[in-house]
Tab-separated table of C-alpha atoms in Angstrom:
chain	number	residue	atom	x	y	z
A	374	MET	CA	0.000	0.000	0.000
A	375	ILE	CA	1.198	3.484	-0.801
A	376	ALA	CA	-0.178	6.517	1.010
A	377	PHE	CA	-1.997	9.529	-0.426
A	378	ARG	CA	-3.633	12.500	1.278
A	379	GLU	CA	-7.151	13.032	-0.033
A	380	GLY	CA	-7.293	16.419	-1.724
A	381	GLY	CA	-3.512	16.643	-2.006
A	382	GLU	CA	-3.392	16.571	-5.811
A	383	ASN	CA	-1.608	19.927	-5.870
A	384	GLY	CA	1.292	18.674	-3.742
A	385	GLY	CA	4.622	17.011	-4.487
A	386	PRO	CA	4.193	13.893	-2.254
A	387	TYR	CA	0.806	13.067	-3.813
A	388	ASN	CA	2.043	13.360	-7.385
A	389	SER	CA	5.310	11.588	-6.647
A	390	HIS	CA	3.471	8.579	-5.218
A	391	LEU	CA	0.955	8.651	-8.062
A	392	ARG	CA	3.782	8.450	-10.616
A	393	ILE	CA	5.287	5.492	-8.748
A	394	ILE	CA	2.118	3.412	-9.029
A	395	GLU	CA	1.716	4.406	-12.693
A	396	SER	CA	5.325	3.516	-13.581
A	397	ARG	CA	6.558	0.198	-14.972
A	398	LEU	CA	6.977	-0.937	-11.350
A	399	LYS	CA	3.269	-1.847	-11.439
A	400	GLU	CA	4.240	-4.841	-13.578
A	401	LYS	CA	6.227	-6.255	-10.647
A	402	TYR	CA	4.402	-4.933	-7.587
A	403	GLN	CA	0.706	-4.621	-6.825
A	404	PHE	CA	0.180	-1.078	-5.558
A	405	VAL	CA	-2.927	-0.257	-3.537
A	406	PRO	CA	-3.656	3.363	-2.524
A	407	LEU	CA	-3.925	4.042	1.211
A	408	ILE	CA	-6.049	7.176	1.431
A	409	VAL	CA	-5.703	9.554	4.365
A	410	PRO	CA	-9.060	11.393	4.651
A	411	LYS	CA	-8.880	15.144	4.172
A	412	GLY	CA	-9.830	17.587	6.868
A	413	ARG	CA	-8.185	19.006	9.960
A	414	MET	CA	-5.987	16.312	11.483
A	415	GLY	CA	-5.257	17.580	14.990
A	416	LEU	CA	-3.059	15.609	17.375
A	417	CYS	CA	-5.582	12.875	18.142
A	418	ASN	CA	-8.110	12.300	15.379
A	419	ILE	CA	-9.595	8.901	16.213
A	420	LYS	CA	-11.733	8.913	13.047
A	421	ILE	CA	-8.665	9.136	10.787
A	422	ILE	CA	-6.827	6.429	12.744
A	423	LYS	CA	-9.807	4.056	12.520
A	424	SER	CA	-10.143	4.713	8.788
A	425	LEU	CA	-6.467	3.950	8.147
A	426	VAL	CA	-6.435	0.835	10.336
A	427	SER	CA	-9.566	-0.454	8.594
A	428	SER	CA	-8.017	0.072	5.141
A	429	ILE	CA	-4.762	-1.638	6.121
A	430	LYS	CA	-6.445	-4.650	7.744
A	431	ARG	CA	-8.729	-5.073	4.742
A	432	GLU	CA	-5.817	-5.253	2.294
A	433	GLN	CA	-3.271	-6.997	4.587
A	434	PRO	CA	-0.346	-5.564	2.603
A	435	ASP	CA	3.198	-6.916	2.555
A	436	ALA	CA	4.430	-3.335	3.022
A	437	VAL	CA	3.099	0.172	3.510
A	438	GLN	CA	4.893	3.220	2.099
A	439	ILE	CA	4.069	6.306	4.140
A	440	ILE	CA	4.535	10.036	3.597
A	441	GLY	CA	7.391	11.144	5.805
A	442	LEU	CA	7.617	13.188	8.952
A	443	GLU	CA	4.706	15.559	8.912
A	444	LEU	CA	1.612	14.893	11.043
A	445	ILE	CA	0.204	12.684	8.303
A	446	GLY	CA	3.287	10.472	8.657
A	447	PHE	CA	2.622	10.013	12.381
A	448	TYR	CA	-0.979	8.913	11.777
A	449	LEU	CA	0.148	6.451	9.124
A	450	ALA	CA	2.930	5.083	11.346
A	451	LEU	CA	0.504	4.683	14.259
A	452	ALA	CA	-2.032	2.909	12.046
A	453	CYS	CA	0.707	0.564	10.788
A	454	ARG	CA	1.717	-0.312	14.348
A	455	ILE	CA	-1.874	-0.971	15.408
A	456	SER	CA	-2.419	-3.097	12.292
A	457	GLY	CA	0.771	-5.110	12.811
A	458	VAL	CA	2.392	-4.162	9.497
A	459	HIS	CA	5.867	-5.741	9.306
A	460	ASN	CA	7.350	-3.576	6.549
A	461	VAL	CA	6.940	0.196	6.800
A	462	ILE	CA	8.782	2.266	4.194
A	463	ILE	CA	9.132	5.950	5.057
A	464	ALA	CA	9.532	8.384	2.174
A	465	ILE	CA	10.668	11.638	3.778
A	466	HIS	CA	9.408	14.648	1.837
A	467	GLY	CA	9.941	17.177	4.613
A	468	SER	CA	9.425	17.928	8.280
A	469	THR	CA	6.660	19.830	10.062
A	470	THR	CA	9.263	21.308	12.395
A	471	GLU	CA	10.522	23.439	9.492
A	472	ALA	CA	7.155	25.150	9.124
A	473	ILE	CA	6.877	28.762	10.244
A	474	GLU	CA	3.840	28.172	12.476
A	475	PHE	CA	5.603	25.444	14.452
A	476	ASN	CA	8.797	27.436	14.867
A	477	LYS	CA	6.705	30.199	16.450
A	478	ASN	CA	5.159	27.793	18.964
A	479	ILE	CA	7.737	26.044	21.161
A	480	LEU	CA	5.217	23.547	22.566
A	481	LYS	CA	3.927	22.505	19.139
A	482	LYS	CA	7.474	22.111	17.866
A	483	TRP	CA	8.419	19.995	20.896
A	484	ILE	CA	5.398	17.737	20.369
A	485	MET	CA	6.004	17.339	16.628
A	486	GLU	CA	9.657	16.450	17.135
A	487	ARG	CA	8.612	13.576	19.375
A	488	LEU	CA	5.908	12.408	16.983
A	489	GLU	CA	8.494	12.417	14.197
A	490	VAL	CA	10.833	10.277	16.317
A	491	PHE	CA	7.956	7.807	16.779
A	492	THR	CA	7.426	7.740	13.005
A	493	LEU	CA	11.119	7.161	12.296
A	494	LYS	CA	11.309	4.343	14.853
A	495	THR	CA	8.276	2.681	13.246
A	496	GLY	CA	9.876	2.485	9.809
A	497	THR	CA	11.765	-0.619	8.753
A	498	CYS	CA	13.393	1.347	5.939
A	499	THR	CA	13.702	5.059	5.222
A	500	TYR	CA	14.709	7.155	2.243
A	501	GLY	CA	14.849	10.866	1.487
A	502	VAL	CA	13.725	12.653	-1.662
A	503	SER	CA	16.833	14.854	-1.496
A	504	GLU	CA	20.304	14.884	0.023
A	505	TYR	CA	19.077	17.615	2.364
A	506	VAL	CA	16.760	15.154	4.133
A	507	TYR	CA	19.617	13.528	6.037
A	508	THR	CA	20.400	16.879	7.704
A	509	ILE	CA	16.895	17.197	9.179
A	510	LYS	CA	16.966	16.837	12.951
A	511	ASN	CA	16.582	13.223	14.171
A	512	VAL	CA	16.632	11.619	10.693
A	513	ALA	CA	20.219	10.336	10.966
A	514	ARG	CA	19.779	9.354	14.604
A	515	TYR	CA	16.497	7.463	14.459
A	516	SER	CA	16.141	6.187	10.883
A	517	LYS	CA	16.358	2.426	10.475
A	518	ASN	CA	18.136	1.191	7.354
A	519	TYR	CA	18.442	4.589	5.693
A	520	TYR	CA	18.539	3.761	1.988
A	521	GLY	CA	19.752	7.148	0.830
A	522	VAL	CA	18.270	9.473	-1.767
A	523	ILE	CA	15.520	8.556	-4.218
A	524	PHE	CA	14.423	11.657	-6.091
A	525	ASN	CA	10.757	12.335	-6.784
A	526	MET	CA	9.534	11.189	-10.159
A	527	MET	CA	8.788	13.942	-12.655
A	528	LEU	CA	5.829	14.112	-14.988
A	529	GLU	CA	6.661	12.382	-18.273
A	530	ASP	CA	4.885	14.630	-20.719
A	531	LYS	CA	5.916	13.590	-24.221
A	532	VAL	CA	3.584	16.010	-25.982
A	533	ARG	CA	5.403	18.685	-27.991
A	534	TYR	CA	3.522	21.908	-27.314
A	535	ASN	CA	3.627	24.933	-29.564
A	536	ARG	CA	5.236	27.612	-27.398
A	537	LYS	CA	4.156	30.473	-29.642
A	538	LYS	CA	0.530	29.321	-29.688
A	539	ILE	CA	0.379	28.908	-25.901
A	540	ARG	CA	1.840	32.378	-25.388
A	541	ASN	CA	-0.694	33.769	-27.868
A	542	ASP	CA	-3.481	32.057	-25.896
A	543	PHE	CA	-2.327	34.040	-22.844
A	544	GLY	CA	-2.013	37.237	-24.849
A	545	VAL	CA	1.786	37.266	-24.559
A	546	SER	CA	4.135	38.201	-27.380
A	547	GLU	CA	7.509	36.609	-28.083
A	548	LYS	CA	9.232	39.838	-27.031
A	549	GLU	CA	7.850	39.767	-23.504
A	550	ILE	CA	9.612	37.876	-20.701
A	551	VAL	CA	7.269	35.449	-18.949
A	552	VAL	CA	7.974	34.804	-15.271
A	553	MET	CA	6.112	31.872	-13.727
A	554	SER	CA	5.542	30.180	-10.407
A	555	THR	CA	3.435	27.132	-9.555
A	556	GLY	CA	2.445	25.454	-6.304
A	557	ARG	CA	0.446	26.005	-3.134
A	558	ILE	CA	-0.278	29.718	-2.790
A	559	THR	CA	0.657	30.220	0.871
A	560	VAL	CA	2.852	32.538	2.926
A	561	GLU	CA	5.246	29.676	3.722
A	562	LYS	CA	5.761	29.082	0.013
A	563	GLY	CA	6.850	32.702	-0.252
A	564	TYR	CA	3.948	34.124	-2.227
A	565	ALA	CA	3.785	37.261	-0.081
A	566	VAL	CA	7.371	37.883	-1.205
A	567	LEU	CA	6.523	37.190	-4.839
A	568	THR	CA	3.564	39.556	-4.581
A	569	GLU	CA	5.936	42.384	-3.643
A	570	VAL	CA	8.234	41.411	-6.496
A	571	MET	CA	5.364	41.595	-8.989
A	572	LYS	CA	4.206	44.960	-7.630
A	573	HIS	CA	7.674	46.331	-8.412
A	574	TYR	CA	7.091	45.704	-12.133
A	575	LYS	CA	3.742	47.483	-12.326
A	576	GLY	CA	3.484	49.269	-15.651
A	577	ASP	CA	6.447	47.422	-17.183
A	578	SER	CA	5.185	46.229	-20.568
A	579	THR	CA	8.189	43.953	-21.151
A	580	ILE	CA	7.365	41.419	-18.436
A	581	VAL	CA	4.360	39.200	-17.630
A	582	PHE	CA	3.738	37.044	-14.549
A	583	ILE	CA	1.751	33.789	-14.690
A	584	ILE	CA	0.982	32.067	-11.379
A	585	VAL	CA	-0.576	28.591	-11.258
A	586	GLY	CA	-1.996	27.098	-8.075
A	587	ASP	CA	-4.386	27.664	-5.228
A	588	GLY	CA	-4.125	28.304	-1.518
A	589	ASP	CA	-5.142	30.543	1.354
A	590	TYR	CA	-2.953	33.458	0.201
A	591	LYS	CA	-4.441	33.662	-3.296
A	592	LYS	CA	-7.178	36.048	-2.168
A	593	ASN	CA	-4.521	38.416	-0.803
A	594	MET	CA	-2.693	38.301	-4.123
A	595	ASN	CA	-5.882	39.076	-6.019
A	596	GLU	CA	-6.435	42.158	-3.887
A	597	ALA	CA	-2.826	43.398	-3.879
A	598	LEU	CA	-2.383	42.923	-7.634
A	599	ALA	CA	-5.894	43.863	-8.782
A	600	GLU	CA	-4.780	46.617	-11.169
A	601	GLN	CA	-2.016	44.513	-12.734
A	602	ILE	CA	-4.451	41.615	-13.126
A	603	THR	CA	-6.942	43.890	-14.883
A	604	GLU	CA	-4.195	45.151	-17.194
A	605	GLY	CA	-3.161	41.575	-17.999
A	606	GLN	CA	0.361	41.856	-16.660
A	607	VAL	CA	-0.366	39.375	-13.845
A	608	LYS	CA	-2.376	36.210	-14.484
A	609	LEU	CA	-3.490	34.127	-11.482
A	610	LEU	CA	-4.768	30.927	-13.049
A	611	GLY	CA	-5.702	28.952	-9.926
A	612	TYR	CA	-5.406	25.161	-9.892
A	613	ARG	CA	-4.777	23.653	-13.340
A	614	ASN	CA	-4.200	20.090	-14.501
A	615	ASP	CA	-2.235	21.204	-17.565
A	616	VAL	CA	0.757	22.762	-15.778
A	617	SER	CA	3.249	21.047	-18.083
A	618	LYS	CA	1.635	22.705	-21.083
A	619	ILE	CA	1.566	26.118	-19.410
A	620	LEU	CA	5.240	25.909	-18.413
A	621	THR	CA	6.157	25.668	-22.088
A	622	ALA	CA	5.303	29.368	-22.424
A	623	GLY	CA	7.654	30.485	-19.652
A	624	ASP	CA	11.164	31.955	-19.568
A	625	ILE	CA	11.939	32.322	-15.844
A	626	PHE	CA	10.585	30.281	-12.945
A	627	VAL	CA	10.567	31.741	-9.428
A	628	MET	CA	10.215	29.677	-6.254
A	629	PRO	CA	10.430	31.947	-3.164
A	630	SER	CA	9.592	29.274	-0.540
A	631	TYR	CA	10.881	29.549	3.036
A	632	HIS	CA	11.497	25.809	3.290
A	633	GLU	CA	11.643	23.095	0.669
A	634	THR	CA	12.970	19.548	0.661
A	635	LEU	CA	13.019	18.959	-3.091
A	636	CYS	CA	10.771	21.248	-5.092
A	637	MET	CA	8.812	19.381	-7.764
A	638	SER	CA	7.661	22.659	-9.317
A	639	LEU	CA	11.276	23.737	-9.735
A	640	LEU	CA	12.222	20.393	-11.286
A	641	GLU	CA	9.349	20.486	-13.767
A	642	ALA	CA	10.195	24.070	-14.745
A	643	GLY	CA	13.811	23.089	-15.338
A	644	GLN	CA	12.652	20.107	-17.335
A	645	LYS	CA	10.785	22.541	-19.595
A	646	GLY	CA	13.906	24.662	-20.044
A	647	MET	CA	13.159	27.620	-17.792
A	648	ALA	CA	15.855	29.620	-15.983
A	649	LEU	CA	15.401	29.103	-12.238
A	650	ILE	CA	15.397	31.594	-9.351
A	651	ALA	CA	14.855	30.086	-5.909
A	652	SER	CA	15.301	30.696	-2.206
A	653	ASP	CA	18.511	29.157	-0.930
A	654	VAL	CA	16.789	26.751	1.471
A	655	GLY	CA	16.591	22.983	1.936
A	656	GLY	CA	17.303	21.001	-1.198
A	657	MET	CA	16.974	23.920	-3.645
A	658	ARG	CA	20.723	23.963	-4.348
A	659	GLU	CA	20.511	20.331	-5.465
A	660	ILE	CA	18.516	21.649	-8.437
A	661	VAL	CA	19.839	25.172	-8.919
A	662	ASP	CA	23.514	25.561	-9.767
A	663	ASP	CA	23.884	29.258	-8.920
A	664	GLY	CA	24.988	31.225	-11.947
A	665	LYS	CA	24.696	28.273	-14.318
A	666	ASN	CA	21.020	27.354	-14.645
A	667	GLY	CA	19.636	30.100	-12.438
A	668	TYR	CA	20.170	31.875	-9.136
A	669	LEU	CA	19.823	31.180	-5.431
A	670	VAL	CA	18.825	34.071	-3.167
A	671	LYS	CA	18.162	34.570	0.523
A	672	ALA	CA	14.611	33.570	1.454
A	673	GLY	CA	12.338	36.570	1.863
A	674	ASP	CA	14.685	39.004	0.117
A	675	VAL	CA	12.394	40.867	-2.297
A	676	ASP	CA	15.171	43.059	-3.684
A	677	ALA	CA	17.361	40.021	-4.436
A	678	PHE	CA	14.595	38.337	-6.437
A	679	ILE	CA	14.038	41.543	-8.404
A	680	GLN	CA	17.765	41.889	-9.074
A	681	ARG	CA	18.049	38.326	-10.409
A	682	ILE	CA	15.008	38.733	-12.660
A	683	ASP	CA	16.544	41.918	-14.049
A	684	MET	CA	19.837	40.098	-14.694
A	685	LEU	CA	17.925	37.649	-16.874
A	686	ARG	CA	16.614	40.429	-19.092
A	687	ASP	CA	19.865	39.815	-20.970
A	688	LYS	CA	18.503	37.482	-23.663
A	689	ASN	CA	21.847	35.722	-24.229
A	690	LYS	CA	22.224	34.964	-20.524
A	691	LEU	CA	18.590	33.878	-20.300
A	692	GLU	CA	18.845	31.454	-23.222
A	693	LYS	CA	22.070	29.963	-21.891
A	694	MET	CA	20.536	29.357	-18.474
A	695	ARG	CA	17.375	27.904	-19.977
A	696	LYS	CA	19.447	25.410	-21.942
A	697	ASN	CA	21.538	24.502	-18.874
A	698	ALA	CA	18.428	24.081	-16.716
A	699	LYS	CA	16.949	21.458	-19.006
A	700	GLN	CA	20.249	19.637	-19.384
A	701	ILE	CA	20.891	19.465	-15.626
A	702	VAL	CA	17.383	18.337	-14.660
A	703	VAL	CA	17.042	15.723	-17.390
A	704	SER	CA	20.438	14.175	-16.625
A	705	LYS	CA	20.437	14.337	-12.811
A	706	PHE	CA	16.805	13.598	-12.033
A	707	SER	CA	15.870	10.937	-14.580
A	708	ASN	CA	12.772	8.878	-13.816
A	709	GLU	CA	14.566	5.716	-14.932
A	710	THR	CA	17.148	6.138	-12.174
A	711	THR	CA	14.387	6.747	-9.626
A	712	ILE	CA	12.480	3.638	-10.741
A	713	ASN	CA	15.591	1.473	-10.484
A	714	ARG	CA	16.358	2.850	-7.019
A	715	LEU	CA	12.804	2.157	-5.835
A	716	ASP	CA	12.924	-1.365	-7.254
A	717	GLY	CA	16.161	-1.974	-5.361
A	718	LEU	CA	14.615	-0.613	-2.169
A	719	TYR	CA	11.484	-2.755	-2.407
A	720	THR	CA	13.543	-5.865	-3.225
A	721	SER	CA	15.809	-5.331	-0.210
A	722	VAL	CA	12.865	-4.777	2.135
A	723	PHE	CA	11.147	-8.003	1.129
A	724	GLU	CA	14.375	-10.027	1.089
A	725	ASP	CA	15.418	-8.791	4.539
A	726	ASN	CA	12.036	-9.678	6.014
A	727	SER	CA	11.272	-12.891	4.153
């Protein structure tokens, strides 16, 4: 069984797990989704625990692959223990203790650290989706059989889109620079910072911003950028299921997040040949080679993001970085390598516990 959070279609863990069960690995392993019901989890949601235990006992799986160290990981680990699951694979996509709200509340952070230790001790095998994962507090100390890094799988979109047509559909000319960002529209993902960046370019007819995604900060962006939205300089598209197509129209991708383990949005933008500008946090530098395929800047630094965007107004520099971005992502983060690593992990888990 492989875990999914109901309603999490816009997130990296959900899509990464979905691509695993749709890969050629399905010819060797029978994957069954383990759905975590959506809604507020809290620290003791008996309804969610009962639902997970019921699903696990019904399927009686040989192994359960859970979603890392956030609160959802604790519930899954607890359900696995109650259900007597022998093989629990932990895919670490991040840690709740990195979140802004938990860092502000000492008690919440203390509680979550201990829940994460419980989760790590429950796993029979652990892997991280980036090299950064192993630096997260308690991962090295409490992980059992740490397998190393297995990068998230990227979307394999083999359709060749017409860049000019897509830009025309958005009312963008070839002369304009298109800056994009995709993901959950929240403060923690840095969209308050990006809002200030976009406001700086008000009235600049040479640059257009396209933002894809939804979240609790989107309303704030709509209000703060109302005039630019009306003028067509800023386009807030909301949730879309054709992100790969939309990315084809872009030149620069900006990810201003305050914490990130391995950013799927950044990978997919690089895959489409976009120059990358990202906060220098977490695993971002595993994707962005500063000065080669984009730039890394201090999280929250509005002026630094503006400066790097302006540096990429140089068309020669922009085209060089776009080319490098695609080359680096395609070679370093190939799905074939990820599939082989996962196959090796699953084989070792079943052999060790046979």
